[in-house]
PDB file of C-alpha atoms in Angstrom:
ATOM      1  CA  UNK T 183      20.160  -1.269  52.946  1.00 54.00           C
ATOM      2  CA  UNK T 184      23.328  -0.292  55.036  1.00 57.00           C
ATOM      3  CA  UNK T 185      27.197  -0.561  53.506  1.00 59.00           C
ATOM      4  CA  UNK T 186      29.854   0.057  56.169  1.00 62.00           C
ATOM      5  CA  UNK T 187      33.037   0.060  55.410  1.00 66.00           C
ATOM      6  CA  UNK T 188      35.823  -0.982  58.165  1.00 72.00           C
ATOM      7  CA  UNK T 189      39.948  -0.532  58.111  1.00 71.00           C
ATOM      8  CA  UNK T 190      40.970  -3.750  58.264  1.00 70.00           C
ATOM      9  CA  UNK T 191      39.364  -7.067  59.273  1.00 74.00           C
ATOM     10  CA  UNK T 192      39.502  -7.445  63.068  1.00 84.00           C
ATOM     11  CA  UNK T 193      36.776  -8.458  64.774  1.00 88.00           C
ATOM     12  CA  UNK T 194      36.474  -5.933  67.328  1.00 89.00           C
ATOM     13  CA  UNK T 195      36.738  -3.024  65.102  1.00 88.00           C
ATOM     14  CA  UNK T 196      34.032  -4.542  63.210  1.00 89.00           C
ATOM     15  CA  UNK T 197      31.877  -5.361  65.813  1.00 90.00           C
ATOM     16  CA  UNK T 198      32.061  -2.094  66.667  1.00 90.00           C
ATOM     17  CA  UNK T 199      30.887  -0.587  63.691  1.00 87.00           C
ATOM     18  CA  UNK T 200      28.192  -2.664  63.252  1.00 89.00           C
ATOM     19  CA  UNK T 201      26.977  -2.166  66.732  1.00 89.00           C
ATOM     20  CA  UNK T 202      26.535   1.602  65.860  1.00 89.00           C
ATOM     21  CA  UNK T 203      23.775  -0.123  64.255  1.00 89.00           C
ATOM     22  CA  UNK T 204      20.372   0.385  66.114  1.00 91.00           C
ATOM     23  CA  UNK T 205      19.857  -3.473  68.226  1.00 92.00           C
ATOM     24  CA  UNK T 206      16.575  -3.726  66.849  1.00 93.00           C
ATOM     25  CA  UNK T 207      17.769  -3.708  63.423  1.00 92.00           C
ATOM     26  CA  UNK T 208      20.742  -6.214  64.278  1.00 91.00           C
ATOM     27  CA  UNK T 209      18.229  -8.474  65.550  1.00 94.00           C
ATOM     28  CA  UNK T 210      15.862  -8.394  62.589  1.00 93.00           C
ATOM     29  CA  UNK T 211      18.351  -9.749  60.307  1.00 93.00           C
ATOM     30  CA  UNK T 212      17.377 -13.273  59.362  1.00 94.00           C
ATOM     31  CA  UNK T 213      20.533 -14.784  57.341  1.00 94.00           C
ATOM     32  CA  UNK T 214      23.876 -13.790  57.127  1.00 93.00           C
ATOM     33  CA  UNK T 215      26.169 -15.630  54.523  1.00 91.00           C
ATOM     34  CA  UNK T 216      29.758 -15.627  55.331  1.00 89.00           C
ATOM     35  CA  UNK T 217      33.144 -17.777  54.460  1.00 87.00           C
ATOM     36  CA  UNK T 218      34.923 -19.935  56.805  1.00 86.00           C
ATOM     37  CA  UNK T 219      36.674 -17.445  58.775  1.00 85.00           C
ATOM     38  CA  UNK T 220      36.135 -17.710  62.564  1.00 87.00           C
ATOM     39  CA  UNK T 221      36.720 -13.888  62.947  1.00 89.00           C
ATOM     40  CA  UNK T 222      33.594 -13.141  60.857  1.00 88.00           C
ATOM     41  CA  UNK T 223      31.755 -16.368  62.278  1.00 90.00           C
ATOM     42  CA  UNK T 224      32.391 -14.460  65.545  1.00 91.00           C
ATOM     43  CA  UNK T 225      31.442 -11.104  64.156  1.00 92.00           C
ATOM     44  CA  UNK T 226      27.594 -12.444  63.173  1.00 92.00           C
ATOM     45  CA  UNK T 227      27.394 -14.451  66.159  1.00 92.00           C
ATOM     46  CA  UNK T 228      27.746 -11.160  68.255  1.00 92.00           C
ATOM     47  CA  UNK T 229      26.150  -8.901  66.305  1.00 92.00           C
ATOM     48  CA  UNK T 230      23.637 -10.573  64.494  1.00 94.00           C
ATOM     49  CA  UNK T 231      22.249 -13.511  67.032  1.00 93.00           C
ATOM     50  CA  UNK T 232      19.031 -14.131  65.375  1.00 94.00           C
ATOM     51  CA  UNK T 233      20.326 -14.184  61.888  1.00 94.00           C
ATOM     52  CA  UNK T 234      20.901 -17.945  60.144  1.00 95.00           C
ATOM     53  CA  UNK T 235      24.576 -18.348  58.993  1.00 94.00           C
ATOM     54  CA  UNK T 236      25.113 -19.621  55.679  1.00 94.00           C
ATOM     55  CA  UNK T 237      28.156 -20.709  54.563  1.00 92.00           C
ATOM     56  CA  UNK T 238      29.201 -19.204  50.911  1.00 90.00           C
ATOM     57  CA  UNK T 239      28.851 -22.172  48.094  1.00 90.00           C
ATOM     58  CA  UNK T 240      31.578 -20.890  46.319  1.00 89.00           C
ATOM     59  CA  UNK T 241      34.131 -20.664  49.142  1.00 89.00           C
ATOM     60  CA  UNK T 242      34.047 -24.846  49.664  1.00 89.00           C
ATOM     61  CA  UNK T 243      34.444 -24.986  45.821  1.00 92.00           C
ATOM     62  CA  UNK T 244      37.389 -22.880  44.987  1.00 92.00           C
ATOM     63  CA  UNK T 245      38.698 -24.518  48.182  1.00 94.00           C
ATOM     64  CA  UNK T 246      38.356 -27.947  46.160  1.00 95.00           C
ATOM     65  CA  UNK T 247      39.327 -26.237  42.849  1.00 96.00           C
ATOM     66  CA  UNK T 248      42.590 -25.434  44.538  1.00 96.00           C
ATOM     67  CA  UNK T 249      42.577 -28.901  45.475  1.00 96.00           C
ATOM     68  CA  UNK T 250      42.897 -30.340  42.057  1.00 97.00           C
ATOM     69  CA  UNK T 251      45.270 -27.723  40.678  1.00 97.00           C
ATOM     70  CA  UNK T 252      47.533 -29.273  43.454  1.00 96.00           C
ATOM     71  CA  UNK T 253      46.963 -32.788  42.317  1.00 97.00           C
ATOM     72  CA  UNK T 254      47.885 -31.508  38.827  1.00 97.00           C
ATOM     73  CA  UNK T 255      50.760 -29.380  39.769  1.00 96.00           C
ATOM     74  CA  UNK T 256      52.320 -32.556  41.606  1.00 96.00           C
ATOM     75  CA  UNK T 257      51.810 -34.553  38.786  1.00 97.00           C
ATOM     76  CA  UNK T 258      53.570 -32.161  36.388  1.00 96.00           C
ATOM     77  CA  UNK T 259      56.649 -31.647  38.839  1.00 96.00           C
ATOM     78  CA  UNK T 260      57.006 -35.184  38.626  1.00 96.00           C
ATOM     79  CA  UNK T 261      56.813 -35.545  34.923  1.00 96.00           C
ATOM     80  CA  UNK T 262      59.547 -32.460  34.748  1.00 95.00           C
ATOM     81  CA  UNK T 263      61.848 -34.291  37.019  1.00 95.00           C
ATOM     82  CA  UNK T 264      61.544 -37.649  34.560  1.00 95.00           C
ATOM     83  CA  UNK T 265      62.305 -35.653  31.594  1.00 93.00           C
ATOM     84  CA  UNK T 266      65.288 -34.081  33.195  1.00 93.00           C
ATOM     85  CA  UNK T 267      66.760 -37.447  34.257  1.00 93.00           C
ATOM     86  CA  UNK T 268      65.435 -38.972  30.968  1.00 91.00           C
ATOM     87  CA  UNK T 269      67.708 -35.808  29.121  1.00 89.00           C
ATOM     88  CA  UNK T 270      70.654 -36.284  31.162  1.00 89.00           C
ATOM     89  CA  UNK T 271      70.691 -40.173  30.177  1.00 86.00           C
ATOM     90  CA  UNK T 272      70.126 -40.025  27.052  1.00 81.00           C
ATOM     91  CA  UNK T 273      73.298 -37.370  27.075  1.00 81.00           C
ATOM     92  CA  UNK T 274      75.613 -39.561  28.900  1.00 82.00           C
ATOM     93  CA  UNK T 275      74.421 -42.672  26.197  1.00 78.00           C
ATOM     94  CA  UNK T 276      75.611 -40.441  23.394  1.00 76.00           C
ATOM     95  CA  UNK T 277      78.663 -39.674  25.204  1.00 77.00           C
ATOM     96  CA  UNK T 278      79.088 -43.567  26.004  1.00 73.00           C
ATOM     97  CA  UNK T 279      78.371 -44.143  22.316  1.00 71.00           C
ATOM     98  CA  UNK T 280      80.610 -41.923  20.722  1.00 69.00           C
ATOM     99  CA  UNK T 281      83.433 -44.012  22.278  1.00 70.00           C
ATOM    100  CA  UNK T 282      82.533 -46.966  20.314  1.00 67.00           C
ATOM    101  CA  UNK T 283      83.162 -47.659  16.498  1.00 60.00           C
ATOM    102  CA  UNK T 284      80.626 -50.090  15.940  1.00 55.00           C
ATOM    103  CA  UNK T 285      77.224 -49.000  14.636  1.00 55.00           C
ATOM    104  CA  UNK T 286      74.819 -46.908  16.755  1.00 59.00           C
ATOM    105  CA  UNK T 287      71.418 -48.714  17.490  1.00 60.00           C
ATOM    106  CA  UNK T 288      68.973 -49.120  20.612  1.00 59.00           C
ATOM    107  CA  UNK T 289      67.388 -51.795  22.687  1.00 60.00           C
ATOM    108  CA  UNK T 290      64.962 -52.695  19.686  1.00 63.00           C
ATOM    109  CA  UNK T 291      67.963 -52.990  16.895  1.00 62.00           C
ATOM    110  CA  UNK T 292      66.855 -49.755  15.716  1.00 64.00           C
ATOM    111  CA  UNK T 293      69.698 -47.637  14.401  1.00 60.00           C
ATOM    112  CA  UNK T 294      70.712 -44.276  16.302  1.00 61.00           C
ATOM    113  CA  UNK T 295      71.779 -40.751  14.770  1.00 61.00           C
ATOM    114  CA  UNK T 296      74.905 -39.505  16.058  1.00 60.00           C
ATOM    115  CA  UNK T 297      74.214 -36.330  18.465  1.00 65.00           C
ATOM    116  CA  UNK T 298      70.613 -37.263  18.083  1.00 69.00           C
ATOM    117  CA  UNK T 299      69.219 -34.889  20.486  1.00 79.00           C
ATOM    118  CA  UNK T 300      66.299 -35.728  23.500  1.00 81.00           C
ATOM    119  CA  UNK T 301      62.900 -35.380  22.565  1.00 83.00           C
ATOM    120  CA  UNK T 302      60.186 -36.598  25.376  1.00 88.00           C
ATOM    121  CA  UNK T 303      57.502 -38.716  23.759  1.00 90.00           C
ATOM    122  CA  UNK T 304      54.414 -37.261  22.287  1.00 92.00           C
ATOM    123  CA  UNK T 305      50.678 -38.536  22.710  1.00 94.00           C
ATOM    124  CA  UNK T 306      48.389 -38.559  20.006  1.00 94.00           C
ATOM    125  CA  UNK T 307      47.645 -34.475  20.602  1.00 93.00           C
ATOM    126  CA  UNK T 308      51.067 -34.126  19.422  1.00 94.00           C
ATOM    127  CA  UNK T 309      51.802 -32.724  23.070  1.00 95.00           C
ATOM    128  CA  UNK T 310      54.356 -33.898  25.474  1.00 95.00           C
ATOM    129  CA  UNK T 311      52.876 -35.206  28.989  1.00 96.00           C
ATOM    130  CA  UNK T 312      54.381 -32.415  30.581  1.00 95.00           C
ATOM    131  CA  UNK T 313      52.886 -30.050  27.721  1.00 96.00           C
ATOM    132  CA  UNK T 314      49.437 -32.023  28.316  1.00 97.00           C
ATOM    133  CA  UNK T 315      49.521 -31.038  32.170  1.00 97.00           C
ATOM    134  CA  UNK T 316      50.573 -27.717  31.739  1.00 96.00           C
ATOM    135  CA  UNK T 317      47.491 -26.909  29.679  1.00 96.00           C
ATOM    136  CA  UNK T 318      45.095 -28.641  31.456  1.00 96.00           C
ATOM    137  CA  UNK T 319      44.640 -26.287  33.668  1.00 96.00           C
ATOM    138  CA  UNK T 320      42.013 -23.843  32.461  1.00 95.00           C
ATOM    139  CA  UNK T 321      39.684 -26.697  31.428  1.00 95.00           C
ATOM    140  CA  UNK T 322      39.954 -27.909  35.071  1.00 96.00           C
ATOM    141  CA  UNK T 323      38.335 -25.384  36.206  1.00 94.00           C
ATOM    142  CA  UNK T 324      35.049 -25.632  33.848  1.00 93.00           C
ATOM    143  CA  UNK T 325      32.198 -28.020  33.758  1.00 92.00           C
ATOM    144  CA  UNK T 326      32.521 -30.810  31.044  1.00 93.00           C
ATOM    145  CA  UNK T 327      29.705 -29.076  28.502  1.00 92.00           C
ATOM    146  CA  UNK T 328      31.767 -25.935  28.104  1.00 94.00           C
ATOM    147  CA  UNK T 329      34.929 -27.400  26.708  1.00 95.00           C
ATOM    148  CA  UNK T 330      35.759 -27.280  23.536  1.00 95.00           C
ATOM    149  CA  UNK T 331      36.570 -29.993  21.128  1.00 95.00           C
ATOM    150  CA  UNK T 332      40.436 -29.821  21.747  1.00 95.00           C
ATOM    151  CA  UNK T 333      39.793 -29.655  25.575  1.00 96.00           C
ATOM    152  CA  UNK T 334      37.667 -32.584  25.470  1.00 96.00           C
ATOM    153  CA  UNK T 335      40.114 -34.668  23.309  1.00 96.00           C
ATOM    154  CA  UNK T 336      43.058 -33.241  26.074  1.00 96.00           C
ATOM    155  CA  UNK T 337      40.928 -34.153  28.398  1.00 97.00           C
ATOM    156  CA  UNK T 338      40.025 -37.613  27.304  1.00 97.00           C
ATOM    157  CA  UNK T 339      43.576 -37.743  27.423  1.00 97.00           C
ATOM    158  CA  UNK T 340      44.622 -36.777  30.119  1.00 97.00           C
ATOM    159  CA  UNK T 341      42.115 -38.282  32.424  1.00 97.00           C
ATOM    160  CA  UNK T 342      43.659 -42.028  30.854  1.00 96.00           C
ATOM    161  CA  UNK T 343      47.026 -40.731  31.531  1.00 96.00           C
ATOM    162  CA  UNK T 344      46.869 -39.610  35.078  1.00 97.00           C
ATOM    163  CA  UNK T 345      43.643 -41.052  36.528  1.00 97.00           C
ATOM    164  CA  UNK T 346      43.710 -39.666  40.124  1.00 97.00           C
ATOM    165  CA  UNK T 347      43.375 -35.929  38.192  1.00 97.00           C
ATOM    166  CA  UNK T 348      40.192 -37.574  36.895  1.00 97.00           C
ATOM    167  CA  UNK T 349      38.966 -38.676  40.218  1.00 97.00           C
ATOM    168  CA  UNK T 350      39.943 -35.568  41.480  1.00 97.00           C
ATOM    169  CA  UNK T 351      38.193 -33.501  38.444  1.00 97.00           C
ATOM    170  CA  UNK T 352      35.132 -35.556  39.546  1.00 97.00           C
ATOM    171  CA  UNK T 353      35.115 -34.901  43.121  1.00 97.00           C
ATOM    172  CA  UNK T 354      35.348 -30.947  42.207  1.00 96.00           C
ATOM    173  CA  UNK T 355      32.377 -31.487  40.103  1.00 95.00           C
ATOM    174  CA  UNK T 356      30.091 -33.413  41.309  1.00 95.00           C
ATOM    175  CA  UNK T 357      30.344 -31.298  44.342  1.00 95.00           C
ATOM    176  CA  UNK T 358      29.376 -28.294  42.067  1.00 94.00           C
ATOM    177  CA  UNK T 359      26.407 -30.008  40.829  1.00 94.00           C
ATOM    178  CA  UNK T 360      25.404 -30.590  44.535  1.00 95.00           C
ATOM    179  CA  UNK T 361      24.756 -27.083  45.334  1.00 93.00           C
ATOM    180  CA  UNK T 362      23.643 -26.401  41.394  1.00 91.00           C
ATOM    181  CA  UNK T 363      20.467 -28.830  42.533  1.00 88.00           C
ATOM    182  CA  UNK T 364      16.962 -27.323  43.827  1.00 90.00           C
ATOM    183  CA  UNK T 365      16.783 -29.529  46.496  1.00 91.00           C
ATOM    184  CA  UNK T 366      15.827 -29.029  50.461  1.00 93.00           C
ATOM    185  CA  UNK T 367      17.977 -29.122  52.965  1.00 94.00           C
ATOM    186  CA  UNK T 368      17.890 -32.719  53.997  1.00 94.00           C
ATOM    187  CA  UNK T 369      18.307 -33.889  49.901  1.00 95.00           C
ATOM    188  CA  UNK T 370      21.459 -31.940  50.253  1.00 94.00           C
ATOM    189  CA  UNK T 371      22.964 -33.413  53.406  1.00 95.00           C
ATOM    190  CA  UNK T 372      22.185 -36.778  51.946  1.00 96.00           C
ATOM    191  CA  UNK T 373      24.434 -36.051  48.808  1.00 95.00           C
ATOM    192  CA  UNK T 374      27.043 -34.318  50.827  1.00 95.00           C
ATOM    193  CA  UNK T 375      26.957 -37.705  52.629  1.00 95.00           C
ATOM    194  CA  UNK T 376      27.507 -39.367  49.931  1.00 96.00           C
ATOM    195  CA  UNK T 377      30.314 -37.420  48.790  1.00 97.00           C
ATOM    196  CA  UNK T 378      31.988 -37.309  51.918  1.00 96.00           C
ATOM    197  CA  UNK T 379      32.195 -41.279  51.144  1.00 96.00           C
ATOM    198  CA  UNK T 380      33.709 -40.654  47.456  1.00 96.00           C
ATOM    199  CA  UNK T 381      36.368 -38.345  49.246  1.00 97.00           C
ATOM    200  CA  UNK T 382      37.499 -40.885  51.678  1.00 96.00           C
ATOM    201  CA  UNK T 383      37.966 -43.871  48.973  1.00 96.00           C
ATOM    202  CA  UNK T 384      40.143 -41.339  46.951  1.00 96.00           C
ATOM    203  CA  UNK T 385      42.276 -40.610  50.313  1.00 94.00           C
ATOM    204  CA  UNK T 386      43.827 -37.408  49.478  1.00 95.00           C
ATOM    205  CA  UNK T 387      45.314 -35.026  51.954  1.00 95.00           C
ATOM    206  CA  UNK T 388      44.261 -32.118  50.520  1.00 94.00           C
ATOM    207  CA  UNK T 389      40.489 -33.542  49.783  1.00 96.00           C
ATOM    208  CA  UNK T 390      39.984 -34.974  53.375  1.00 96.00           C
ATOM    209  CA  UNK T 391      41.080 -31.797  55.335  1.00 95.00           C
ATOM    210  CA  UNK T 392      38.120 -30.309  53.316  1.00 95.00           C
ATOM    211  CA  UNK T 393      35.752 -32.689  53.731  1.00 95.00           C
ATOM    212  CA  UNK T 394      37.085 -32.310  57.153  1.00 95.00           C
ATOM    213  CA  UNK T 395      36.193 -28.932  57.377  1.00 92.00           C
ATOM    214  CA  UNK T 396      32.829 -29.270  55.714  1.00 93.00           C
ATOM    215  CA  UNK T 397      31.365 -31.779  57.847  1.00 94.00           C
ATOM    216  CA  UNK T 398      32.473 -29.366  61.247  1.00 92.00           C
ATOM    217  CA  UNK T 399      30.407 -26.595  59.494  1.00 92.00           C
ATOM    218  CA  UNK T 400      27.691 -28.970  57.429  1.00 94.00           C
ATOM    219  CA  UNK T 401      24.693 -27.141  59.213  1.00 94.00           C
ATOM    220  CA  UNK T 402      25.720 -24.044  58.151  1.00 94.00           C
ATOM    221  CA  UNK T 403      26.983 -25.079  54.873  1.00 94.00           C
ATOM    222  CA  UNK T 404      23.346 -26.829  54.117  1.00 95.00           C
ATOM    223  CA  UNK T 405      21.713 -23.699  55.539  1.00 94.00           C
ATOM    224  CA  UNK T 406      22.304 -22.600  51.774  1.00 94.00           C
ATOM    225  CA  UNK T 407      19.477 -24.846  50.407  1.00 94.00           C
ATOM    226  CA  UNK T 408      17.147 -22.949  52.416  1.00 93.00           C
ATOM    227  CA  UNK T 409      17.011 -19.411  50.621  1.00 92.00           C
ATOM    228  CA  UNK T 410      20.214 -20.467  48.191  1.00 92.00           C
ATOM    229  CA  UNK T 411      21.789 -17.466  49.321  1.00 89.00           C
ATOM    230  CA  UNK T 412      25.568 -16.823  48.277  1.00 87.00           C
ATOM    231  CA  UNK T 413      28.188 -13.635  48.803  1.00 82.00           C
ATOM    232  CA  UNK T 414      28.018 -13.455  45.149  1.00 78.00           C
ATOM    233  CA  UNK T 415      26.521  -9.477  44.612  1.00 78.00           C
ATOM    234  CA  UNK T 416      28.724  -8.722  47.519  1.00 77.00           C
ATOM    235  CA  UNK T 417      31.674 -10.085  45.886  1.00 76.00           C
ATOM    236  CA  UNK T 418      31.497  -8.593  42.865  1.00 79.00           C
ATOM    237  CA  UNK T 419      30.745  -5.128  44.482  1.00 78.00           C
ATOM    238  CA  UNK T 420      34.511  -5.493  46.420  1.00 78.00           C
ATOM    239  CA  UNK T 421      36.029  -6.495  42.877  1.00 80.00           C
ATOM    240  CA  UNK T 422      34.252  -3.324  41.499  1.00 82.00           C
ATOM    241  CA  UNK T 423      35.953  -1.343  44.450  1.00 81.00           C
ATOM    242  CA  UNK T 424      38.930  -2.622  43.996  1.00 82.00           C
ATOM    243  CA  UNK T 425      39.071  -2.172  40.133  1.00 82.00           C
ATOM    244  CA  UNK T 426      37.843   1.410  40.538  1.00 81.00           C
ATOM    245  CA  UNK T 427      40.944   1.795  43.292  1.00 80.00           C
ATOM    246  CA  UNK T 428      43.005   0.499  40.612  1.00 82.00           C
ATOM    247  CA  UNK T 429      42.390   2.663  37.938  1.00 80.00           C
ATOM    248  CA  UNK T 430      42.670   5.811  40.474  1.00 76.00           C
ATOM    249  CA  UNK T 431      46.406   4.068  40.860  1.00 76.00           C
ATOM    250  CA  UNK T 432      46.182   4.677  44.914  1.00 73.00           C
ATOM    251  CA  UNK T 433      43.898   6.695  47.124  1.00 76.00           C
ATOM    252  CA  UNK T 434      44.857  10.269  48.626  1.00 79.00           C
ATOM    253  CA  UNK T 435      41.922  11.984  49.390  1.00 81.00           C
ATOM    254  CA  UNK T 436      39.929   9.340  50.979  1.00 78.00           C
ATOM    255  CA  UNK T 437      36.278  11.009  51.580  1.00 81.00           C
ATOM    256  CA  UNK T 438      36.099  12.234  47.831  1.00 82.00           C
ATOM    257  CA  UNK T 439      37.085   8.569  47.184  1.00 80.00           C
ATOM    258  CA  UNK T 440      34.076   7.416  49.475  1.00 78.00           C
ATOM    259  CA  UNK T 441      32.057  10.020  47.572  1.00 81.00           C
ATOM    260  CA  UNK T 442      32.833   9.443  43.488  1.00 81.00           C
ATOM    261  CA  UNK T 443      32.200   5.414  45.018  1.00 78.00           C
ATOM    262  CA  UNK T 444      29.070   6.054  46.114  1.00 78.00           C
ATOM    263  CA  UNK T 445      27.857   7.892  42.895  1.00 79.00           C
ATOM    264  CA  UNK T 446      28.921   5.525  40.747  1.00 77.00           C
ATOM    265  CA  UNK T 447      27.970   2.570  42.585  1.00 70.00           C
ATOM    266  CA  UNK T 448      25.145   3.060  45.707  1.00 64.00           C
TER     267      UNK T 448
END
């Protein structure tokens, strides 16, 4: 195997390094998995013409992942805004009653403490809705069977509360389970197909500009069922590299760097 390493991400300067390659080698390579950038998709194209291009699984996911933290995050600035305006009423109906002699009580006939301060409704979690969003977040991003019982009930919750987030939630999953299947290549269009259809019913923004964006690259993206290759190992070998830079708190000498990398991780 070969690891070159490049300043910066530029297409020419990359191209150039990897054309110090020898061609025969270049045009051995039989699959290259990338993201969505058109700098790299230009990159393989040049130097690397024989080689299939496959998409990275996990790029279209976190991109939908993203997707539902925003539907979430939307949801929860709206629920801050209500309490706000619900606080500031409720203070300026305690100043209204304190001008009155009579007795204090509500809509119901219910009677009111004096200076009674605001507290936002609770659901049966004993959390607020703005609470309930707020900590919904981590269990977002997991599958269903790895929740535990309090994120299933806040999720149970949650999902009745605020049911795009579920439709949302669902769209971000099922989409996992898509490329979790062993299926060929035309199995996998057909359920992207499929999904495409679930995306447009829900008619998000943010959902359709990836489905979008899918269905320009689908070839490539279904390319994964052939081999199921991902960028996974070479991931985690740039979060390594970047941990180890960490630790070193910044980089002087740059070729002993290079060489303590490669002892520890070639």
């Amino acid at each position: 195997s070969i690891i070159a390493i490049v300043r910066g991400t530029k297409a020419k300067e990359v191209i150039k390094a990897l054309e110090k390659i020898p061609e025969m080698l270049r045009m051995s390579v039989v699959e290259v998995t990338l993201d969505f950038s058109d700098s790299m998709h230009s990159i393989v194209e040049k130097c690397f013409p024989n080689a299939m291009r496959t998409l990275d699984r996990f790029h279209h996911q976190q991109f939908c992942l993203e997707a539902l933290q925003e539907v979430r995050r939307e949801y929860r600035r709206e629920q801050m805004t209500k309490d706000a305006n619900d606080r500031e009423e409720h203070r300026l109906r305690m100043k209204e009653l304190a001008k009155n002699d009579g007795p204090w009580i509500d809509e119901d006939g219910n009677p009111i403490r004096r200076n009674a301060k605001f507290y936002p409704k609770r659901l049966e979690n004993e959390e607020t809705r703005a609470e309930l969003l707020a900590r919904s977040k981590g269990l977002l991003m997991m599958s269903p069977n790895k929740w535990t019982d309090t994120q299933k009930e806040r999720a149970e919750i949650l999902f009745r509360e605020f049911p795009a987030i579920k439709t949302a939630f669902s769209l971000t999953h099922s989409l996992r389970m898509i490329f979790s299947q062993k299926c060929s290549k035309e199995q996998g269009a057909e359920s992207l197909r499929s999904w495409y259809g679930k995306v447009a019913e829900f008619g998000n923004k943010a959902f359709n500009d990836i489905a979008a964006a899918m269905y320009d690259r689908e070839n490539e993206i279904l390319n994964y069922f052939v081999n199921r290759s991902t960028n996974a190992s070479a991931e985690s070998f740039n979060a390594k590299v970047k941990q180890f830079r960490a630790l070193l708190r910044g980089i002087i000498d740059r070729k002993f760097f290079l060489f303590r990398l490669t002892k520890i991780y070639a």
